[in-house]
Tab-separated table of C-alpha atoms in Angstrom:
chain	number	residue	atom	x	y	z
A	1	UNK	CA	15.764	1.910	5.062
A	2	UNK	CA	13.107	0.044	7.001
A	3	UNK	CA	12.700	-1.015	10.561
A	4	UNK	CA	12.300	-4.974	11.273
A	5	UNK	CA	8.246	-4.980	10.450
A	6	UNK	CA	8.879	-3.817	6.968
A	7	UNK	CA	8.108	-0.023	7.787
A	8	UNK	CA	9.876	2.545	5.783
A	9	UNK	CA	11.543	5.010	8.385
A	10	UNK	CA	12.381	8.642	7.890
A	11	UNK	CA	15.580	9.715	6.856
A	12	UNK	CA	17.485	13.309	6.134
A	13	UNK	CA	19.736	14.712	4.828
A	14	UNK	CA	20.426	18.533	4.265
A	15	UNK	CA	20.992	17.072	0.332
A	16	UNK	CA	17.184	17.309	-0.791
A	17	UNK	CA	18.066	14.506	-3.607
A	18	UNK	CA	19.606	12.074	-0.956
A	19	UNK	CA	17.024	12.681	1.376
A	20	UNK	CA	15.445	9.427	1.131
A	21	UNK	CA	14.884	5.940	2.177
A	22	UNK	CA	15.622	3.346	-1.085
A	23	UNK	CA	18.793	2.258	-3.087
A	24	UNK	CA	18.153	1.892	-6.934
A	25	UNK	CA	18.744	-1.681	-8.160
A	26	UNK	CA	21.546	-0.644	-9.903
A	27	UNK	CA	23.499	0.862	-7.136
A	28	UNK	CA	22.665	-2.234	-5.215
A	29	UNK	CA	23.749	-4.366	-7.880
A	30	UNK	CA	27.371	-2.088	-8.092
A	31	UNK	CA	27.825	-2.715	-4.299
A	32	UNK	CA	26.832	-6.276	-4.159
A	33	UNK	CA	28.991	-7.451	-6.528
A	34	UNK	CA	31.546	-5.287	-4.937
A	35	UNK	CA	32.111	-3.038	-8.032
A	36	UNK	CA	31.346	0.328	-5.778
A	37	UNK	CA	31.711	1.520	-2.522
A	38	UNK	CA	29.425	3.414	-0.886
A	39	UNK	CA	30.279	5.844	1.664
A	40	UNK	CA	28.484	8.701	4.069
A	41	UNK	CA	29.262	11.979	5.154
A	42	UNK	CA	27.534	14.912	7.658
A	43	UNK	CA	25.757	17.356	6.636
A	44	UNK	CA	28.268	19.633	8.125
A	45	UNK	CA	31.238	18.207	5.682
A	46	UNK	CA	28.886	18.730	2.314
A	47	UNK	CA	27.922	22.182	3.823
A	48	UNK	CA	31.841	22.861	3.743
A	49	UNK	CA	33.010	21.185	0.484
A	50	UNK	CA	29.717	23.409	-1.011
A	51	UNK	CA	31.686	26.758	0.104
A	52	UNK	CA	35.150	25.093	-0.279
A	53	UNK	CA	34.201	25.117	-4.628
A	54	UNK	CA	32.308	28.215	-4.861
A	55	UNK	CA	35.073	30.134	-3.068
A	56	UNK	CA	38.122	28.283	-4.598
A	57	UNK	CA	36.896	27.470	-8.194
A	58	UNK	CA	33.942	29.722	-8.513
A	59	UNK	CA	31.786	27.096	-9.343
A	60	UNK	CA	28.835	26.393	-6.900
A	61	UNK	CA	28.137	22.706	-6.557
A	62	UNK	CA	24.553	21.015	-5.684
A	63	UNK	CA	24.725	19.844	-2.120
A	64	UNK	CA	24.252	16.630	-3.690
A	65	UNK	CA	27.455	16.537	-5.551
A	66	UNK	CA	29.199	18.718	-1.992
A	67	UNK	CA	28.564	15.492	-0.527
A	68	UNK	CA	31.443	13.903	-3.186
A	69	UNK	CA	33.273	16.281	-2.597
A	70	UNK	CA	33.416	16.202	0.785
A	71	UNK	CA	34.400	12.445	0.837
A	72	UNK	CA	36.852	13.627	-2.020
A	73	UNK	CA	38.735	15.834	0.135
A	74	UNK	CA	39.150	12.633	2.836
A	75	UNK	CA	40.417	10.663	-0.047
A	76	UNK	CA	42.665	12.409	-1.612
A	77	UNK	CA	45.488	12.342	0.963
A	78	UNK	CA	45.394	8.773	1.496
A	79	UNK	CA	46.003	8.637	-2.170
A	80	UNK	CA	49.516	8.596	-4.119
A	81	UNK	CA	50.227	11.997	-6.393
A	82	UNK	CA	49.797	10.625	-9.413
A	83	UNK	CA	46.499	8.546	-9.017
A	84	UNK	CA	43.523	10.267	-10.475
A	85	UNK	CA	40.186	11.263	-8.768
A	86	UNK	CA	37.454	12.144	-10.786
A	87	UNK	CA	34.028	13.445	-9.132
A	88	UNK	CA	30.771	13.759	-11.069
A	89	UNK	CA	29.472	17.049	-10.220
A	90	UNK	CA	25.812	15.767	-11.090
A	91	UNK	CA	24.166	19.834	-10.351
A	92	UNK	CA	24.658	22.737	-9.849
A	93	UNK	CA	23.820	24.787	-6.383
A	94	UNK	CA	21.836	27.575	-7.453
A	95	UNK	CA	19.177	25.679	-6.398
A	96	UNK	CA	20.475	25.237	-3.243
A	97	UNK	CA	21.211	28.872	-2.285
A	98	UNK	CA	17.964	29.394	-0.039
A	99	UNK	CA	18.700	25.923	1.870
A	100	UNK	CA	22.408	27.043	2.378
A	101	UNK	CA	21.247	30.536	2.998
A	102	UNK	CA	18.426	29.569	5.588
A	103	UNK	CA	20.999	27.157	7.808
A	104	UNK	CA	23.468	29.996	7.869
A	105	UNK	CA	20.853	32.707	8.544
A	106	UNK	CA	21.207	34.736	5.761
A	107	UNK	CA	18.574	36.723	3.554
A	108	UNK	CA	18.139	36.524	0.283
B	1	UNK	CA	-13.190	-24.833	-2.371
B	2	UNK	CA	-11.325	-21.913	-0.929
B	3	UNK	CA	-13.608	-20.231	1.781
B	4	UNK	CA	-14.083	-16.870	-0.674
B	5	UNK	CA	-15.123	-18.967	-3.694
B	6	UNK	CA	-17.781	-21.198	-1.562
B	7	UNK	CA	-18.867	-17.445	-0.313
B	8	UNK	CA	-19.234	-15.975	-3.904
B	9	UNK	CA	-20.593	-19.231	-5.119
B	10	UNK	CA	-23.603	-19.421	-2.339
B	11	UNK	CA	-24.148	-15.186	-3.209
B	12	UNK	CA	-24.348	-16.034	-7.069
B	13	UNK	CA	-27.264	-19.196	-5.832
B	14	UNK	CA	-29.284	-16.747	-3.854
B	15	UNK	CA	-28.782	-13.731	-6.687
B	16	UNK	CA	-27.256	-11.382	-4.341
B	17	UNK	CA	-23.811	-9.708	-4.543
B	18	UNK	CA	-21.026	-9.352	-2.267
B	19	UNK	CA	-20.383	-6.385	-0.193
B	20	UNK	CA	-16.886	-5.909	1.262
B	21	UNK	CA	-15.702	-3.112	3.382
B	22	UNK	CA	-12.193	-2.318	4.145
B	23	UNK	CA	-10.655	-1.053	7.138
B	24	UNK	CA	-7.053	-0.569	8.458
B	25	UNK	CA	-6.105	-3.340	11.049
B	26	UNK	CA	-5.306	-1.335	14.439
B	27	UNK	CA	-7.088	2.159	12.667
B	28	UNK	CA	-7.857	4.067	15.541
B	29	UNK	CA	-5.995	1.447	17.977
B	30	UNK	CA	-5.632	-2.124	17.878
B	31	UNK	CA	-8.029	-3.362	20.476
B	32	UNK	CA	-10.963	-2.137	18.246
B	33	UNK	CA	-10.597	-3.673	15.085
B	34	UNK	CA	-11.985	-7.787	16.263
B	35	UNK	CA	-15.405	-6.111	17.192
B	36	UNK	CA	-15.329	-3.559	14.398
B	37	UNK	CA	-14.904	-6.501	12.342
B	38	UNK	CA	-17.561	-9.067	13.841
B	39	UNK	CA	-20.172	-5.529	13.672
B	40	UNK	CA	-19.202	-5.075	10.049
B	41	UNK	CA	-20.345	-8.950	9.339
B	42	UNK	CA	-23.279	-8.231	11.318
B	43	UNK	CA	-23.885	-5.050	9.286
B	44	UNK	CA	-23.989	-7.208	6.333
B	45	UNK	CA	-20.532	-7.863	5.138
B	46	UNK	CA	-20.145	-10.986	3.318
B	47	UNK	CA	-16.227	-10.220	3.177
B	48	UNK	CA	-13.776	-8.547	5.148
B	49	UNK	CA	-10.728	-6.690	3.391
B	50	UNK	CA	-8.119	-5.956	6.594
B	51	UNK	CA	-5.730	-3.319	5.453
B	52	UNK	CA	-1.950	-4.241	6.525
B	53	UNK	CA	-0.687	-0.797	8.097
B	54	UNK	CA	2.112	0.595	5.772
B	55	UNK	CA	4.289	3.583	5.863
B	56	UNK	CA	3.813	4.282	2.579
B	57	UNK	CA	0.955	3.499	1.321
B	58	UNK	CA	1.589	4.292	-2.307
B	59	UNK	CA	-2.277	3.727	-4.061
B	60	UNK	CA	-4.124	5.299	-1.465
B	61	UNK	CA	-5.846	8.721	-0.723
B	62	UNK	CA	-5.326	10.787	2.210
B	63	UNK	CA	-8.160	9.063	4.352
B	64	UNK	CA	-6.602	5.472	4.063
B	65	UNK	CA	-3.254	7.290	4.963
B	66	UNK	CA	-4.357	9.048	7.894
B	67	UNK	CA	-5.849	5.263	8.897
B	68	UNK	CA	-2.263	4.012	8.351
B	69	UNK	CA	-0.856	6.833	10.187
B	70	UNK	CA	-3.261	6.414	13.577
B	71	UNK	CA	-2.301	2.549	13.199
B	72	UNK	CA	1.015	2.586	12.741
B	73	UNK	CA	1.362	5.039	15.851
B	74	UNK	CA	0.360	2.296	17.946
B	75	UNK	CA	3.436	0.219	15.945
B	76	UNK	CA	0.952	-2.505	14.282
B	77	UNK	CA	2.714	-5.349	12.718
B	78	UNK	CA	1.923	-7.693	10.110
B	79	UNK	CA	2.957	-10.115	13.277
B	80	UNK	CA	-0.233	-8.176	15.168
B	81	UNK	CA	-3.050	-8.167	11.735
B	82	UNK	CA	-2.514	-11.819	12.134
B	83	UNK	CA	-3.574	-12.321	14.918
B	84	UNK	CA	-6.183	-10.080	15.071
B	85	UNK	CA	-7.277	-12.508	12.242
B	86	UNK	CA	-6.869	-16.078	14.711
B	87	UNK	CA	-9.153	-13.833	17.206
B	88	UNK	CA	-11.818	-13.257	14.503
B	89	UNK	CA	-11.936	-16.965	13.714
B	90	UNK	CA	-12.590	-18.002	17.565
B	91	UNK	CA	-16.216	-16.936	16.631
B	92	UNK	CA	-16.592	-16.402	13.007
B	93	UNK	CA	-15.562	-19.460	10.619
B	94	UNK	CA	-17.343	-18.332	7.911
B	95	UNK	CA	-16.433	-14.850	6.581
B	96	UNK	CA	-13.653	-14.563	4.235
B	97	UNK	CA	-10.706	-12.367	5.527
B	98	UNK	CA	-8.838	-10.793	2.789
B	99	UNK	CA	-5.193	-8.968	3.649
B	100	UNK	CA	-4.901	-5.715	1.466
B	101	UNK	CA	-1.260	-4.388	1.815
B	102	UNK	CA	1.796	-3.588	0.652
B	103	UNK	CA	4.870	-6.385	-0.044
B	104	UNK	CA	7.328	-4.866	2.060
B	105	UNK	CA	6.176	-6.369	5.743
B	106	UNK	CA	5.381	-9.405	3.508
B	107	UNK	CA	8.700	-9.633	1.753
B	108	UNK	CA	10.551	-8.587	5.130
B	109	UNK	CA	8.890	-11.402	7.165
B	110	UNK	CA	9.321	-13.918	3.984
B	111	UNK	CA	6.704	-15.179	1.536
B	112	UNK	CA	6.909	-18.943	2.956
B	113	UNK	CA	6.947	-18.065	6.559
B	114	UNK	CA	4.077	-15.344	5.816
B	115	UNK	CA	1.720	-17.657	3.509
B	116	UNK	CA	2.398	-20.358	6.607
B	117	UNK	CA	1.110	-17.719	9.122
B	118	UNK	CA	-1.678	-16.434	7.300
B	119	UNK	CA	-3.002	-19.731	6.619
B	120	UNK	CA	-3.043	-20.922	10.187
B	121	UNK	CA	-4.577	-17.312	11.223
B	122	UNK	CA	-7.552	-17.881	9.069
B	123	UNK	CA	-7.003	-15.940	5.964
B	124	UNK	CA	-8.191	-16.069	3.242
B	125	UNK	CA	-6.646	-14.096	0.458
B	126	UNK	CA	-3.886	-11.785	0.382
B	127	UNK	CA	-3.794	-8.676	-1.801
B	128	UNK	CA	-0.899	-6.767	-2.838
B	129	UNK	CA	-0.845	-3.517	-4.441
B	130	UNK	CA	2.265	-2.695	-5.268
B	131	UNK	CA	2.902	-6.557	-6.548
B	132	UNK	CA	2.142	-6.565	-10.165
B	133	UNK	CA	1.143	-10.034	-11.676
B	134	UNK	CA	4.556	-10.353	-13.764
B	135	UNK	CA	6.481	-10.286	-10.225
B	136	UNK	CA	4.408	-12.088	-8.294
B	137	UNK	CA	5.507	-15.990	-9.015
B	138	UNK	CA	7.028	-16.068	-6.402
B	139	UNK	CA	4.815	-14.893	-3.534
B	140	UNK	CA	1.806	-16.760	-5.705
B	141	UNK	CA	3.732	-19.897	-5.159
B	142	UNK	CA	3.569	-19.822	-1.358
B	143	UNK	CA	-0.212	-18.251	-1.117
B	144	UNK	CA	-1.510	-21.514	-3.292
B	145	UNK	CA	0.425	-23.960	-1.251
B	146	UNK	CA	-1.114	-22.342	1.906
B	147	UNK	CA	-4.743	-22.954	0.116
B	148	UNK	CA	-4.633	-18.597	-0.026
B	149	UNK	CA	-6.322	-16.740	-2.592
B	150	UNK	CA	-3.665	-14.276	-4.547
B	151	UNK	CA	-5.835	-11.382	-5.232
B	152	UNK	CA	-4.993	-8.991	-8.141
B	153	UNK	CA	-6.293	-5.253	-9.022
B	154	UNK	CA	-7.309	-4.511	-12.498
B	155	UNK	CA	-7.417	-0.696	-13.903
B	156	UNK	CA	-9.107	1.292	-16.590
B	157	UNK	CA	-5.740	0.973	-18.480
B	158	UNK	CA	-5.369	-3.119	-18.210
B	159	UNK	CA	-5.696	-4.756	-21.702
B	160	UNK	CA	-6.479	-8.268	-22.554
B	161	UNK	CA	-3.286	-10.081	-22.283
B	162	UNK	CA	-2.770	-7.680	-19.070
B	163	UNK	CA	-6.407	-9.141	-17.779
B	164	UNK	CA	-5.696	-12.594	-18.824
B	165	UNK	CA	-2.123	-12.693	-17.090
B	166	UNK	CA	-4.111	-12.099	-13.998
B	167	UNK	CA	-7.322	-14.737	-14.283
B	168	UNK	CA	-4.012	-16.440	-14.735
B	169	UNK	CA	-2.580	-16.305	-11.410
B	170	UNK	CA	-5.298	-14.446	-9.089
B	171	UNK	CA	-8.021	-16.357	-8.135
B	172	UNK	CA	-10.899	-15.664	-5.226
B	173	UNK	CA	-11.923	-12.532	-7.405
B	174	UNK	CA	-10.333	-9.905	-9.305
B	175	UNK	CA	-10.347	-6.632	-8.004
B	176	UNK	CA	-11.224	-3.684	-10.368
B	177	UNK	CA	-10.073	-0.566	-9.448
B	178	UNK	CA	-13.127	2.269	-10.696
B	179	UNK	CA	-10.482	4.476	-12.298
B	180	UNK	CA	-7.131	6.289	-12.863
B	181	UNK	CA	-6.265	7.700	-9.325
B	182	UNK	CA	-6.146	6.832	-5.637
B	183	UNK	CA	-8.404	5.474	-3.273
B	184	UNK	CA	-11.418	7.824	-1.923
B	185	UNK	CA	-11.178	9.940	-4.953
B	186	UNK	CA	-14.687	10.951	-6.093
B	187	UNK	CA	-14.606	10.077	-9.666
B	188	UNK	CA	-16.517	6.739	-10.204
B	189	UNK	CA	-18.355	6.926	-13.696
B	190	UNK	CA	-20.570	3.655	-13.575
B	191	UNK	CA	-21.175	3.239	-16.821
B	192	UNK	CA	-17.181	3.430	-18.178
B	193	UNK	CA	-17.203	0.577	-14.926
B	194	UNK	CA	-20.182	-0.838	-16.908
B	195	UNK	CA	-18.177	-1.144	-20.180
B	196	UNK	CA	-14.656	-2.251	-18.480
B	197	UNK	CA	-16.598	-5.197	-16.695
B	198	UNK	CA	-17.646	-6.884	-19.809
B	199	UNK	CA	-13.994	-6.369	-21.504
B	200	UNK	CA	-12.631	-8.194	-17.675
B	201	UNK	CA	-15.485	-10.872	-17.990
B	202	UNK	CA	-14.098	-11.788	-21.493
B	203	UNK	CA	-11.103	-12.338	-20.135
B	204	UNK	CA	-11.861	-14.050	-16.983
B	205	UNK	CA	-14.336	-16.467	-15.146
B	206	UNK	CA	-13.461	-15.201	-12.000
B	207	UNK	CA	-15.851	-12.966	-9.645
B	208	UNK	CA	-14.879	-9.220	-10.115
B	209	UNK	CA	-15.236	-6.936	-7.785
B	210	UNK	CA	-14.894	-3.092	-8.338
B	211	UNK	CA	-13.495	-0.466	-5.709
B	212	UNK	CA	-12.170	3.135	-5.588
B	213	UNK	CA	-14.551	5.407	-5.153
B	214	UNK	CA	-18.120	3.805	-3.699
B	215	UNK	CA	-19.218	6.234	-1.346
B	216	UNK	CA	-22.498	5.738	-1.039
B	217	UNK	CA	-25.573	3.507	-0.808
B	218	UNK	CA	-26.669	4.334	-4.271
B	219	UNK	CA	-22.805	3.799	-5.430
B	220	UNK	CA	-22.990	0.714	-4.286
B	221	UNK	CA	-26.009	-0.607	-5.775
B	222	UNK	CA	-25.390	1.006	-9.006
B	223	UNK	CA	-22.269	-0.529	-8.533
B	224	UNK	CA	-23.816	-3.750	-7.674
B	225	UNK	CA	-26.084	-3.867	-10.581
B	226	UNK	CA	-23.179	-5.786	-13.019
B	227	UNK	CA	-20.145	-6.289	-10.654
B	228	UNK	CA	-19.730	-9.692	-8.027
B	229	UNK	CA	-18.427	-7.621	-5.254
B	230	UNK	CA	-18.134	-3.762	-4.081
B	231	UNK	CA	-15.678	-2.745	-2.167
B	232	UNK	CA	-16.061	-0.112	0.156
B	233	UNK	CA	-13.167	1.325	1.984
B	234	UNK	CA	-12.587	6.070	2.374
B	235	UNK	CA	-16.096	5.584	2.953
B	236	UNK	CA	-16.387	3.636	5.755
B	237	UNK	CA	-12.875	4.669	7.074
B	238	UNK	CA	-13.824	8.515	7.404
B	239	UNK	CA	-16.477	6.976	9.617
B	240	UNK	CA	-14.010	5.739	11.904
B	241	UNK	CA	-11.701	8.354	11.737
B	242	UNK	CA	-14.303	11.003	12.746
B	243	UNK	CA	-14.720	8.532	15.910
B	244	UNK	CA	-11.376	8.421	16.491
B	245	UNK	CA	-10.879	10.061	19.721
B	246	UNK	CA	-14.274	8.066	20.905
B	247	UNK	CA	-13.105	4.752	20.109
B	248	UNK	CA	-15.386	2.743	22.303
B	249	UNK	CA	-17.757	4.130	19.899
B	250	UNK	CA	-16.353	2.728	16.885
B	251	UNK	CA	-17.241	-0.434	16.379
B	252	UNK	CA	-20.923	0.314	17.502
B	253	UNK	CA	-21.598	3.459	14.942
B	254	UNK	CA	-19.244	3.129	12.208
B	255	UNK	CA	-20.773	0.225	10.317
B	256	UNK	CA	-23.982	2.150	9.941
B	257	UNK	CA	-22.935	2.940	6.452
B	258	UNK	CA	-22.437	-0.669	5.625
B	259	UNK	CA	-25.756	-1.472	6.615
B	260	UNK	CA	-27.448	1.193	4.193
B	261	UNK	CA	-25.404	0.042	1.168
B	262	UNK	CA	-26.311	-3.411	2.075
B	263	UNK	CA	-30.139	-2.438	2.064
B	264	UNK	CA	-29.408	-0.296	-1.537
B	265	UNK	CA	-27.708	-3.572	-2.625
B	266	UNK	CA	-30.133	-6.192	-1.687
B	267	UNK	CA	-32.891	-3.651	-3.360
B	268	UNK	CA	-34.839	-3.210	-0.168
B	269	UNK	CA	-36.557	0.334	0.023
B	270	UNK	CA	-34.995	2.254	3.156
B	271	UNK	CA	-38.165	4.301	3.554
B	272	UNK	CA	-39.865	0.596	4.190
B	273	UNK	CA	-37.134	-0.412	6.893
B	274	UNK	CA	-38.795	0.049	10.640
């Protein structure tokens, strides 16, 4: 992400691992030669899919990998019932706790 | 001959070697840096090294990021360096003007259109750290058609075919960088700089010049004792950025420190000065 003199801007994103400004050459190989689609969501949506897992599955996701999930939950009813989704849940969110824990005001 | 090699060839006649400060084009604000650079000639600069503001400037220490920082607050282009450049020339034909950046404002404006510009600004060379030599076909294609220098930066870990790659495509000089780190760092050890310049000279007939590192007058003539060229750039940029909320001031006070490496250089005994 750069602005038109060549000057990397700031980004964020509450997902410390997304929170920055290039694309690997192989993801922009994948999307140039229209193998993958890539796709955005708020912080808000990855801050729900995170709770969404840990209360429903017990398994707490990185914020990283809440961000797929979030765009997984959009998807999925769009899709037929028997298609197949399958999400890489690249971390875990333990290290996330005190990021989750200081937006929502908690102690810990 | 490009204007850097006539410069380096007249130093080499009259046994002298070449001092080159850097600064950061627009570092405090933009009007200062045509007389900061015309009082660093007069200082006794027999290059200039203009630093291309960068976001991320990636091989530098905090000072030359700070210089970045106060730059790029006043939005400094690649667009504006250039023609702070053409404004040089109006009065000074004769000093080289080397570009030290990084490729992204190059690579965003576009080698050919960039190498066109440059040349008709005046530069001279163009240096870019975060190019290495294997990459750089491309961008060396355009410089050489433009009559620019490609400038390359050697380190304590570059080997022979490394070294040799670069006499390759680089000419103007080669630029040593003093040792494993970032710029301003405080850990020049002249004689492993000693050692390293005969391995580079083996290698290549081009000048070499050494930065990272020179901080003072006696750096720089220890410095000066086996290398072409020292570069000077924390050093002289601190001075600036301590006169950075006085920048009338600037161009009249921070090239002081160029002058006293240029008398350590030149072997002239300060105590004898007037």
């Amino acid at each position: 992400m750069e602005d038109s003199d060549g000057q990397i801007v700031e980004t964020h994103s509450v997902s410390a691992g997304l929170d920055y400004p290039g694309v690997g050459p192989e993801h922009a190989w994948l999307k140039d030669s229209g193998r993958a689609r890539y796709v955005a969501v708020t912080d808000k949506q990855a801050l729900d899919a995170f709770h969404e897992l840990t209360r429903t599955e017990g398994i707490m996701p990185a914020l990283e990998s809440s961000d797929a999930l979030a765009y997984a939950a959009q998807l999925a009813p769009t899709m037929d019932k028997d298609q197949i989704v399958v999400i890489n849940l690249s971390g875990r969110g333990d290290k996330d706790i005190h990021t989750v824990a200081a937006l929502e005001g908690i102690e810990v | 001959m490009s204007r850097i090699a006539a410069r380096f060839a007249s130093l080499r006649d009259q046994g002298r070697k070449a001092l080159i400060p850097y600064i950061t084009a627009g570092d405090p604000q933009p009007d200062v840096t045509v007389p900061l650079m015309h009082a660093l000639v007069e200082a006794g600069a027999d290059l200039l090294e203009l630093g291309v503001p960068f976001s991320d400037p990636m091989a530098d220490g905090p000072v030359i990021q700070a210089a970045c920082e106060r730059a790029l607050r006043h939005h400094v282009s690649l667009t504006q360096v250039l023609d702070m450049v053409r404004r040089f020339r109006d009065t000074d034909e004769q000093t080289p003007v080397v570009l030290m950046g990084y490729l992204n404002p190059i690579e965003v404006m576009g080698y050919v259109k960039f190498a066109g510009a440059a040349r008709a600004a005046g530069v001279d060379g163009v240096l870019t750290v975060d190019l290495p030599p294997e990459e750089a076909h491309e961008l060396v294609d355009s410089l050489k058609a433009n009559q620019l220098d490609p400038i390359f930066l050697a380190a304590p870990t570059s080997d022979d075919d490394r070294l040799r790659r670069m006499a390759e495509c680089g000419s103007g000089f080669l630029y040593y960088v003093s040792f494993k780190g970032v710029t301003g760092a405080n850990r020049l050890d002249v004689k492993s700089v000693q050692q390293k310049l005969a391995q580079i000279r083996a290698n290549t007939g081009l000048p070499v010049g050494v930065g990272f590192g020179i901080s003072d007058a006696e750096s720089a003539a220890q410095v000066a004792e086996f290398a072409d060229a020292v570069v000077v750039g924390s050093a002289l940029v601190k001075r600036i950025a301590a006169l950075a909320s006085r920048p009338e001031d600037v161009a009249g006070q921070a090239p002081a420190i160029i002058a006293e490496m240029r008398r350590a250089m030149d072997g002239v005994a300060v105590a004898a000065l007037p």
